[in-house]
mmCIF file of C-alpha atoms in Angstrom:
data_model
loop_
_atom_site.group_PDB
_atom_site.id
_atom_site.type_symbol
_atom_site.label_atom_id
_atom_site.label_comp_id
_atom_site.label_asym_id
_atom_site.label_seq_id
_atom_site.Cartn_x
_atom_site.Cartn_y
_atom_site.Cartn_z
ATOM 1 C CA MET A 391 5.526 -30.673 9.109
ATOM 2 C CA SER A 392 9.081 -30.137 9.332
ATOM 3 C CA ALA A 393 10.828 -26.789 10.626
ATOM 4 C CA LYS A 394 11.793 -25.760 7.082
ATOM 5 C CA GLU A 395 8.208 -26.475 5.844
ATOM 6 C CA ASN A 396 7.226 -24.500 8.827
ATOM 7 C CA GLU A 397 9.658 -21.769 8.034
ATOM 8 C CA GLU A 398 8.768 -21.778 4.228
ATOM 9 C CA SER A 399 5.118 -21.377 5.284
ATOM 10 C CA ASP A 400 5.823 -18.555 7.525
ATOM 11 C CA THR A 401 7.547 -16.988 4.842
ATOM 12 C CA ASN A 402 4.926 -17.338 2.346
ATOM 13 C CA LYS A 403 2.410 -15.639 4.749
ATOM 14 C CA ASN A 404 4.689 -12.587 4.736
ATOM 15 C CA ILE A 405 4.388 -12.226 0.996
ATOM 16 C CA ILE A 406 1.565 -10.923 -0.876
ATOM 17 C CA ALA A 407 1.606 -10.721 -4.833
ATOM 18 C CA LEU A 408 -0.095 -7.826 -6.207
ATOM 19 C CA ARG A 409 -1.033 -6.546 -10.165
ATOM 20 C CA VAL A 410 1.165 -3.355 -11.411
ATOM 21 C CA GLN A 411 -1.035 -0.295 -12.234
ATOM 22 C CA GLU A 412 0.139 3.031 -12.746
ATOM 23 C CA ALA A 413 0.859 5.718 -10.566
ATOM 24 C CA LYS A 414 -1.506 8.618 -10.111
ATOM 25 C CA LYS A 415 0.109 12.074 -11.272
ATOM 26 C CA ARG A 416 0.649 13.196 -7.830
ATOM 27 C CA ASP A 417 2.875 10.412 -6.595
ATOM 28 C CA ILE A 418 5.242 10.052 -9.753
ATOM 29 C CA GLY A 419 8.877 10.576 -8.554
ATOM 30 C CA ARG A 420 7.899 10.295 -4.984
ATOM 31 C CA ASN A 421 8.909 6.076 -4.598
ATOM 32 C CA ILE A 422 5.625 5.466 -3.214
ATOM 33 C CA ALA A 423 4.173 2.320 -3.641
ATOM 34 C CA ARG A 424 0.113 2.358 -2.917
ATOM 35 C CA ILE A 425 -1.436 -0.881 -1.500
ATOM 36 C CA ASP A 426 -5.119 -1.119 -0.286
ATOM 37 C CA GLN A 427 -5.773 -1.511 3.659
ATOM 38 C CA GLU A 428 -6.575 -5.255 3.797
ATOM 39 C CA THR A 429 -2.867 -5.917 2.370
ATOM 40 C CA MET A 430 -1.568 -3.486 4.925
ATOM 41 C CA GLU A 431 -3.131 -5.406 7.731
ATOM 42 C CA VAL A 432 -1.936 -8.481 6.623
ATOM 43 C CA LEU A 433 1.687 -8.102 6.033
ATOM 44 C CA ASP A 434 1.767 -5.530 9.378
ATOM 45 C CA ILE A 435 2.451 -2.538 7.235
ATOM 46 C CA LYS A 436 1.833 1.287 8.251
ATOM 47 C CA THR A 437 1.843 4.272 6.155
ATOM 48 C CA GLY A 438 5.608 5.215 5.450
ATOM 49 C CA ASP A 439 6.995 1.841 6.394
ATOM 50 C CA VAL A 440 9.428 0.454 3.710
ATOM 51 C CA ILE A 441 8.770 -2.312 1.481
ATOM 52 C CA ALA A 442 10.656 -4.949 -0.969
ATOM 53 C CA LEU A 443 9.153 -5.097 -4.197
ATOM 54 C CA ALA A 444 10.126 -8.422 -6.087
ATOM 55 C CA GLY A 445 9.481 -8.755 -10.106
ATOM 56 C CA LYS A 446 12.264 -9.597 -12.107
ATOM 57 C CA LYS A 447 14.317 -7.634 -9.882
ATOM 58 C CA GLU A 448 14.193 -6.607 -6.250
ATOM 59 C CA SER A 449 13.730 -3.095 -5.299
ATOM 60 C CA ALA A 450 11.974 -1.388 -2.453
ATOM 61 C CA GLY A 451 9.526 1.761 -1.841
ATOM 62 C CA ILE A 452 7.733 3.304 0.753
ATOM 63 C CA ALA A 453 3.922 2.071 1.646
ATOM 64 C CA TRP A 454 1.099 4.400 1.212
ATOM 65 C CA PRO A 455 -2.658 3.585 1.704
ATOM 66 C CA SER A 456 -4.478 2.895 -1.947
ATOM 67 C CA TYR A 457 -7.223 5.121 -3.112
ATOM 68 C CA PRO A 458 -10.550 4.298 -2.091
ATOM 69 C CA GLN A 459 -11.689 3.038 -5.929
ATOM 70 C CA ASP A 460 -8.760 0.842 -5.689
ATOM 71 C CA SER A 461 -9.462 -0.953 -2.229
ATOM 72 C CA GLY A 462 -10.070 -4.833 -2.840
ATOM 73 C CA LEU A 463 -8.835 -5.165 -6.299
ATOM 74 C CA GLY A 464 -5.500 -6.695 -5.508
ATOM 75 C CA ILE A 465 -3.276 -3.867 -7.157
ATOM 76 C CA ILE A 466 -0.256 -1.959 -6.342
ATOM 77 C CA ARG A 467 0.439 1.570 -7.721
ATOM 78 C CA ILE A 468 3.839 2.353 -8.471
ATOM 79 C CA ASP A 469 5.661 4.974 -10.966
ATOM 80 C CA SER A 470 7.675 4.038 -14.084
ATOM 81 C CA ARG A 471 10.889 4.319 -11.795
ATOM 82 C CA LEU A 472 9.862 1.515 -9.551
ATOM 83 C CA LYS A 473 8.888 -0.475 -12.119
ATOM 84 C CA LYS A 474 12.376 -0.138 -13.907
ATOM 85 C CA ASN A 475 13.654 -1.187 -10.622
ATOM 86 C CA THR A 476 11.773 -4.133 -10.199
ATOM 87 C CA GLY A 477 11.618 -5.025 -13.842
ATOM 88 C CA SER A 478 7.750 -4.914 -14.068
ATOM 89 C CA SER A 479 5.105 -3.892 -16.494
ATOM 90 C CA ILE A 480 1.578 -2.530 -15.777
ATOM 91 C CA ASP A 481 -0.725 -5.500 -15.279
ATOM 92 C CA GLU A 482 2.586 -8.040 -14.527
ATOM 93 C CA THR A 483 2.426 -9.213 -10.800
ATOM 94 C CA ILE A 484 4.772 -8.402 -8.405
ATOM 95 C CA GLN A 485 5.542 -9.701 -4.929
ATOM 96 C CA ILE A 486 5.612 -7.581 -1.909
ATOM 97 C CA ARG A 487 6.892 -7.930 1.786
ATOM 98 C CA LYS A 488 7.706 -5.996 4.790
ATOM 99 C CA VAL A 489 11.350 -5.243 5.310
ATOM 100 C CA ASN A 490 13.385 -3.780 8.270
ATOM 101 C CA ALA A 491 15.581 -1.498 6.245
ATOM 102 C CA GLN A 492 18.763 -0.602 7.688
ATOM 103 C CA PRO A 493 20.883 2.710 7.402
ATOM 104 C CA ALA A 494 22.694 2.911 4.925
ATOM 105 C CA GLN A 495 26.739 3.181 5.770
ATOM 106 C CA ASN A 496 28.602 3.633 2.357
ATOM 107 C CA ILE A 497 26.825 3.778 -1.270
ATOM 108 C CA VAL A 498 28.528 4.464 -4.298
ATOM 109 C CA LEU A 499 26.556 5.744 -7.223
ATOM 110 C CA ALA A 500 27.623 5.639 -11.171
ATOM 111 C CA PRO A 501 25.783 8.438 -13.467
ATOM 112 C CA ILE A 502 24.331 6.940 -16.604
ATOM 113 C CA SER A 503 25.945 7.774 -20.005
ATOM 114 C CA VAL A 504 26.902 11.269 -18.385
ATOM 115 C CA LYS A 505 30.422 12.311 -17.548
ATOM 116 C CA ILE A 506 30.345 13.964 -14.101
ATOM 117 C CA LYS A 507 32.931 15.813 -12.277
ATOM 118 C CA SER A 508 32.161 14.860 -8.711
ATOM 119 C CA ASN A 509 33.130 16.792 -5.773
ATOM 120 C CA PRO A 510 32.332 16.607 -2.200
ATOM 121 C CA ARG A 511 29.819 19.755 -2.287
ATOM 122 C CA PHE A 512 27.875 17.881 -5.164
ATOM 123 C CA GLU A 513 28.087 14.329 -3.449
ATOM 124 C CA THR A 514 26.298 16.266 -0.086
ATOM 125 C CA PHE A 515 23.934 17.973 -2.621
ATOM 126 C CA VAL A 516 22.799 14.385 -3.700
ATOM 127 C CA LYS A 517 22.785 12.970 -0.244
ATOM 128 C CA ARG A 518 20.642 15.396 1.010
ATOM 129 C CA LYS A 519 18.058 15.066 -2.317
ATOM 130 C CA LEU A 520 17.776 11.234 -1.329
ATOM 131 C CA HIS A 521 17.827 11.696 2.532
ATOM 132 C CA ASN A 522 15.402 8.728 3.755
ATOM 133 C CA TYR A 523 15.240 7.324 0.314
ATOM 134 C CA PRO A 524 15.253 3.169 0.086
ATOM 135 C CA VAL A 525 17.733 1.832 -1.898
ATOM 136 C CA THR A 526 18.894 -1.505 -2.998
ATOM 137 C CA ILE A 527 21.822 -2.597 -5.119
ATOM 138 C CA ASP A 528 21.527 -1.983 -9.067
ATOM 139 C CA ASP A 529 18.614 0.379 -8.217
ATOM 140 C CA PHE A 530 18.349 3.456 -10.950
ATOM 141 C CA ILE A 531 18.135 6.849 -9.043
ATOM 142 C CA TYR A 532 16.880 10.232 -10.622
ATOM 143 C CA ILE A 533 18.262 13.522 -9.508
ATOM 144 C CA SER A 534 17.005 16.922 -10.627
ATOM 145 C CA ILE A 535 19.485 19.386 -11.137
ATOM 146 C CA GLY A 536 17.759 22.547 -12.050
ATOM 147 C CA ILE A 537 14.598 23.175 -13.187
ATOM 148 C CA SER A 538 14.336 20.756 -16.176
ATOM 149 C CA ARG A 539 17.418 18.653 -15.890
ATOM 150 C CA GLU A 540 17.755 15.283 -14.299
ATOM 151 C CA ILE A 541 20.597 12.544 -13.987
ATOM 152 C CA MET A 542 20.299 9.185 -13.681
ATOM 153 C CA PHE A 543 22.422 6.975 -11.175
ATOM 154 C CA LYS A 544 22.934 3.438 -10.944
ATOM 155 C CA VAL A 545 23.779 2.083 -7.131
ATOM 156 C CA ILE A 546 26.967 0.180 -7.966
ATOM 157 C CA SER A 547 27.578 -0.600 -4.267
ATOM 158 C CA ILE A 548 26.152 -0.580 -0.989
ATOM 159 C CA ARG A 549 26.781 -1.203 2.642
ATOM 160 C CA PRO A 550 25.526 -3.208 4.285
ATOM 161 C CA ASN A 551 23.627 -5.761 1.578
ATOM 162 C CA GLY A 552 19.964 -5.567 1.330
ATOM 163 C CA VAL A 553 17.403 -2.713 1.443
ATOM 164 C CA CYS A 554 19.076 0.584 3.220
ATOM 165 C CA ILE A 555 17.963 4.048 3.995
ATOM 166 C CA ILE A 556 20.256 7.099 2.916
ATOM 167 C CA LYS A 557 20.658 8.760 6.211
ATOM 168 C CA PRO A 558 22.935 12.095 7.151
ATOM 169 C CA GLU A 559 25.707 9.864 8.496
ATOM 170 C CA THR A 560 25.583 8.044 5.020
ATOM 171 C CA VAL A 561 29.042 7.964 3.179
ATOM 172 C CA LEU A 562 28.006 8.765 -0.304
ATOM 173 C CA HIS A 563 30.451 8.768 -2.995
ATOM 174 C CA ILE A 564 29.973 9.104 -7.156
ATOM 175 C CA SER A 565 31.747 7.447 -9.135
ATOM 176 C CA GLU A 566 33.400 9.341 -12.118
ATOM 177 C CA HIS A 567 32.934 6.057 -14.038
ATOM 178 C CA ILE A 568 30.159 5.969 -16.662
ATOM 179 C CA THR A 569 27.718 3.378 -16.438
ATOM 180 C CA GLU A 570 25.653 2.159 -19.282
ATOM 181 C CA ASP A 571 21.876 1.540 -18.775
ATOM 182 C CA GLU A 572 22.005 -2.118 -20.649
ATOM 183 C CA GLU A 573 18.440 -2.232 -20.811
ATOM 184 C CA LYS A 574 17.741 1.026 -22.296
ATOM 185 C CA GLY A 575 16.692 0.848 -26.012
ATOM 186 C CA ALA A 576 14.875 4.066 -26.497
ATOM 187 C CA ASP A 577 15.347 7.049 -24.254
ATOM 188 C CA TYR A 578 13.553 6.184 -21.136
ATOM 189 C CA VAL A 579 10.448 7.531 -21.954
ATOM 190 C CA THR A 580 7.075 6.086 -20.244
ATOM 191 C CA TYR A 581 3.312 6.383 -20.501
ATOM 192 C CA GLU A 582 3.680 8.959 -17.553
ATOM 193 C CA ASP A 583 5.813 11.295 -19.789
ATOM 194 C CA VAL A 584 2.772 11.083 -22.672
ATOM 195 C CA GLY A 585 0.238 13.804 -21.697
ATOM 196 C CA GLY A 586 -3.329 14.226 -23.126
ATOM 197 C CA LEU A 587 -3.078 10.940 -25.292
ATOM 198 C CA ASP A 588 -4.981 8.714 -23.093
ATOM 199 C CA ARG A 589 -7.120 7.147 -25.325
ATOM 200 C CA GLU A 590 -4.191 6.778 -28.025
ATOM 201 C CA ILE A 591 -2.182 5.291 -25.496
ATOM 202 C CA GLN A 592 -4.800 2.692 -24.313
ATOM 203 C CA ARG A 593 -4.998 1.554 -27.943
ATOM 204 C CA VAL A 594 -1.403 1.395 -28.887
ATOM 205 C CA ARG A 595 -0.950 -1.098 -25.781
ATOM 206 C CA GLU A 596 -3.650 -3.323 -27.130
ATOM 207 C CA MET A 597 -2.279 -3.390 -30.344
ATOM 208 C CA ILE A 598 1.599 -3.384 -29.803
ATOM 209 C CA GLU A 599 2.568 -4.061 -26.046
ATOM 210 C CA LEU A 600 0.051 -6.884 -25.941
ATOM 211 C CA PRO A 601 1.436 -9.062 -28.518
ATOM 212 C CA LEU A 602 5.035 -8.135 -27.831
ATOM 213 C CA ARG A 603 4.700 -9.305 -23.986
ATOM 214 C CA HIS A 604 2.159 -12.143 -24.336
ATOM 215 C CA PRO A 605 2.307 -13.822 -27.846
ATOM 216 C CA SER A 606 1.469 -17.204 -26.423
ATOM 217 C CA LEU A 607 -2.080 -15.748 -26.168
ATOM 218 C CA PHE A 608 -2.525 -14.735 -29.516
ATOM 219 C CA LYS A 609 -0.959 -18.045 -30.527
ATOM 220 C CA ARG A 610 -3.538 -19.754 -28.189
ATOM 221 C CA LEU A 611 -6.493 -18.010 -29.881
ATOM 222 C CA GLY A 612 -5.313 -18.598 -33.493
ATOM 223 C CA ILE A 613 -5.273 -14.918 -34.208
ATOM 224 C CA ASP A 614 -2.096 -13.349 -36.160
ATOM 225 C CA PRO A 615 -0.972 -10.184 -34.132
ATOM 226 C CA PRO A 616 -0.767 -6.939 -36.021
ATOM 227 C CA LYS A 617 2.577 -6.338 -38.333
ATOM 228 C CA GLY A 618 2.346 -2.328 -38.127
ATOM 229 C CA VAL A 619 0.430 0.538 -36.673
ATOM 230 C CA LEU A 620 0.417 3.713 -38.091
ATOM 231 C CA LEU A 621 0.599 6.984 -36.389
ATOM 232 C CA ARG A 622 -0.837 10.097 -38.029
ATOM 233 C CA GLY A 623 -1.058 13.631 -36.490
ATOM 234 C CA PRO A 624 0.450 17.192 -36.985
ATOM 235 C CA PRO A 625 4.255 17.330 -35.917
ATOM 236 C CA GLY A 626 4.747 17.891 -31.923
ATOM 237 C CA CYS A 627 1.618 16.141 -31.095
ATOM 238 C CA GLY A 628 3.520 13.038 -29.476
ATOM 239 C CA LYS A 629 3.978 10.336 -32.233
ATOM 240 C CA THR A 630 7.633 9.784 -31.433
ATOM 241 C CA LEU A 631 7.229 9.924 -27.744
ATOM 242 C CA LEU A 632 4.368 7.348 -27.764
ATOM 243 C CA ALA A 633 6.606 5.068 -29.769
ATOM 244 C CA LYS A 634 9.708 5.094 -27.332
ATOM 245 C CA ALA A 635 7.293 5.068 -24.500
ATOM 246 C CA VAL A 636 5.561 1.647 -25.650
ATOM 247 C CA ALA A 637 9.240 0.254 -26.561
ATOM 248 C CA ASN A 638 10.202 0.751 -23.044
ATOM 249 C CA GLU A 639 6.662 -0.320 -21.258
ATOM 250 C CA SER A 640 7.189 -3.569 -23.539
ATOM 251 C CA GLU A 641 10.718 -3.908 -22.894
ATOM 252 C CA ALA A 642 11.338 -3.834 -26.630
ATOM 253 C CA TYR A 643 14.600 -3.310 -28.739
ATOM 254 C CA PHE A 644 14.075 0.105 -30.238
ATOM 255 C CA ILE A 645 15.233 0.989 -33.693
ATOM 256 C CA SER A 646 14.394 4.708 -34.651
ATOM 257 C CA ILE A 647 14.909 5.683 -38.513
ATOM 258 C CA ASN A 648 13.484 8.542 -40.386
ATOM 259 C CA GLY A 649 11.932 8.010 -43.651
ATOM 260 C CA PRO A 650 14.216 10.208 -45.765
ATOM 261 C CA GLU A 651 17.635 8.828 -44.569
ATOM 262 C CA ILE A 652 16.758 5.324 -46.251
ATOM 263 C CA MET A 653 16.823 6.529 -49.729
ATOM 264 C CA SER A 654 19.925 6.693 -51.568
ATOM 265 C CA LYS A 655 20.946 7.532 -55.022
ATOM 266 C CA PHE A 656 22.629 4.178 -55.528
ATOM 267 C CA TYR A 657 20.981 1.407 -57.180
ATOM 268 C CA GLY A 658 20.076 -1.015 -54.354
ATOM 269 C CA GLU A 659 21.420 0.969 -51.588
ATOM 270 C CA SER A 660 18.094 1.923 -50.043
ATOM 271 C CA GLU A 661 16.411 -1.539 -50.155
ATOM 272 C CA LYS A 662 19.603 -3.023 -48.440
ATOM 273 C CA LYS A 663 19.231 -0.481 -45.224
ATOM 274 C CA LEU A 664 15.756 -1.750 -45.034
ATOM 275 C CA ARG A 665 16.805 -5.333 -45.144
ATOM 276 C CA ASN A 666 19.660 -4.669 -42.330
ATOM 277 C CA ILE A 667 17.256 -2.811 -40.266
ATOM 278 C CA PHE A 668 14.688 -5.692 -40.278
ATOM 279 C CA THR A 669 17.395 -8.378 -39.860
ATOM 280 C CA GLU A 670 18.816 -6.458 -36.796
ATOM 281 C CA ALA A 671 14.968 -6.330 -35.380
ATOM 282 C CA GLU A 672 14.417 -10.017 -35.730
ATOM 283 C CA GLU A 673 17.706 -10.851 -34.253
ATOM 284 C CA LYS A 674 17.194 -8.434 -30.964
ATOM 285 C CA SER A 675 13.417 -9.359 -30.905
ATOM 286 C CA PRO A 676 11.275 -8.428 -29.201
ATOM 287 C CA SER A 677 11.602 -5.207 -31.085
ATOM 288 C CA ILE A 678 9.917 -2.045 -32.410
ATOM 289 C CA ILE A 679 11.024 -0.364 -35.655
ATOM 290 C CA PHE A 680 9.936 3.265 -35.698
ATOM 291 C CA ILE A 681 9.959 4.828 -39.108
ATOM 292 C CA ASP A 682 9.470 8.623 -38.965
ATOM 293 C CA GLU A 683 8.242 10.265 -42.050
ATOM 294 C CA ILE A 684 7.415 7.078 -43.378
ATOM 295 C CA ASP A 685 5.251 8.597 -46.322
ATOM 296 C CA ALA A 686 9.010 9.665 -47.468
ATOM 297 C CA ILE A 687 9.590 5.833 -48.405
ATOM 298 C CA ALA A 688 5.920 4.455 -48.529
ATOM 299 C CA PRO A 689 3.714 6.854 -50.044
ATOM 300 C CA LYS A 690 0.359 5.538 -51.880
ATOM 301 C CA ARG A 691 1.098 3.053 -54.427
ATOM 302 C CA GLU A 692 -1.096 5.072 -57.035
ATOM 303 C CA THR A 693 0.828 8.139 -56.383
ATOM 304 C CA VAL A 694 4.785 6.528 -56.783
ATOM 305 C CA THR A 695 6.336 7.778 -59.687
ATOM 306 C CA GLY A 696 9.933 7.335 -59.437
ATOM 307 C CA GLU A 697 11.718 3.856 -59.823
ATOM 308 C CA VAL A 698 13.578 4.135 -56.384
ATOM 309 C CA GLU A 699 10.570 4.939 -54.645
ATOM 310 C CA ARG A 700 8.496 2.101 -56.186
ATOM 311 C CA ARG A 701 11.199 -0.597 -55.387
ATOM 312 C CA VAL A 702 11.625 0.764 -51.722
ATOM 313 C CA VAL A 703 7.586 0.352 -51.072
ATOM 314 C CA ALA A 704 8.130 -3.053 -52.475
ATOM 315 C CA GLN A 705 11.019 -3.770 -50.404
ATOM 316 C CA LEU A 706 8.933 -2.562 -47.350
ATOM 317 C CA LEU A 707 6.029 -4.586 -47.940
ATOM 318 C CA ALA A 708 8.001 -7.945 -48.752
ATOM 319 C CA LEU A 709 9.933 -7.330 -45.633
ATOM 320 C CA MET A 710 6.736 -6.898 -43.594
ATOM 321 C CA ASP A 711 5.015 -9.742 -45.190
ATOM 322 C CA GLY A 712 7.955 -11.759 -44.682
ATOM 323 C CA LEU A 713 8.502 -11.515 -40.895
ATOM 324 C CA HIS A 714 9.285 -14.577 -39.149
ATOM 325 C CA SER A 715 8.945 -13.284 -35.949
ATOM 326 C CA ARG A 716 5.402 -11.953 -36.222
ATOM 327 C CA GLY A 717 4.194 -10.418 -33.224
ATOM 328 C CA LYS A 718 7.463 -10.154 -32.152
ATOM 329 C CA VAL A 719 8.749 -7.592 -34.392
ATOM 330 C CA ILE A 720 6.211 -4.705 -35.298
ATOM 331 C CA VAL A 721 6.569 -1.728 -37.522
ATOM 332 C CA ILE A 722 5.509 1.837 -36.103
ATOM 333 C CA GLY A 723 5.008 4.585 -39.009
ATOM 334 C CA ALA A 724 4.402 8.121 -38.242
ATOM 335 C CA THR A 725 3.102 10.423 -40.910
ATOM 336 C CA ASN A 726 1.644 14.300 -40.357
ATOM 337 C CA ARG A 727 0.028 13.745 -43.717
#
């Protein structure tokens, strides 16, 4: 075996692939990655060590032992922030390895979609919040301001390269240039933000997330994925929040419209709006079209009396039946009736 092959073999021994699962509530926002004792022993990882996590992107977290019931399952529990930074989702596989994180000498953060007038006092406040926090380039970092406000930043520069830890001596600068989150199709809401709907989340994942993320599975089984899902419940129960969460978790483009907004007094204008929305969704698939108050544009056929409503219902059904990207474009309707 050549020296190069030996080196590759040693490298592979220092990397383990684990399946992503949701973090428990107590671990959310703490940058913790829970792995079982066997994995920690194989990689010579101790509690509190910094580990690199590589999905579609690479980030870093702090290793903690798994819960007893997770032992031997080959899973890693991380929160939505680490999932975003690694470009991974629930049930996907990521690779982990132990890293020797260096103290960060310089780091530059850019606010996401919010203009901030930075000053040394605020930069010191942010640095204290991030004390001993492991970061890599392009990571998204969340800083709580007050009781209910949170600002998201992106790491746009860091020295030295690789995984670093923010220390008191780190020079932290906040750029006044606003950065946009290119991956953000909906407000960054995840399943962790949806409380009390565990059963509904599980069903939505099966009906929406599964075909969006694994269309080949349905094709192999010869099953047509669903074209639409109807969410019914009283105002404020979490229908819109759930739709945004599934869009983010499945990395789908999100289009949100309010039913009454579609209706127009001009002939053919309502149908044109619907056609444009479906065209945009197909062009940017995988995507989710969320229609709030769908009963305003698509009531029961037998209750439709106006000519405009009749045409809109017919157009919506025709567009859903004619979807070329079946499984890649899903319509979620919400109603409180």
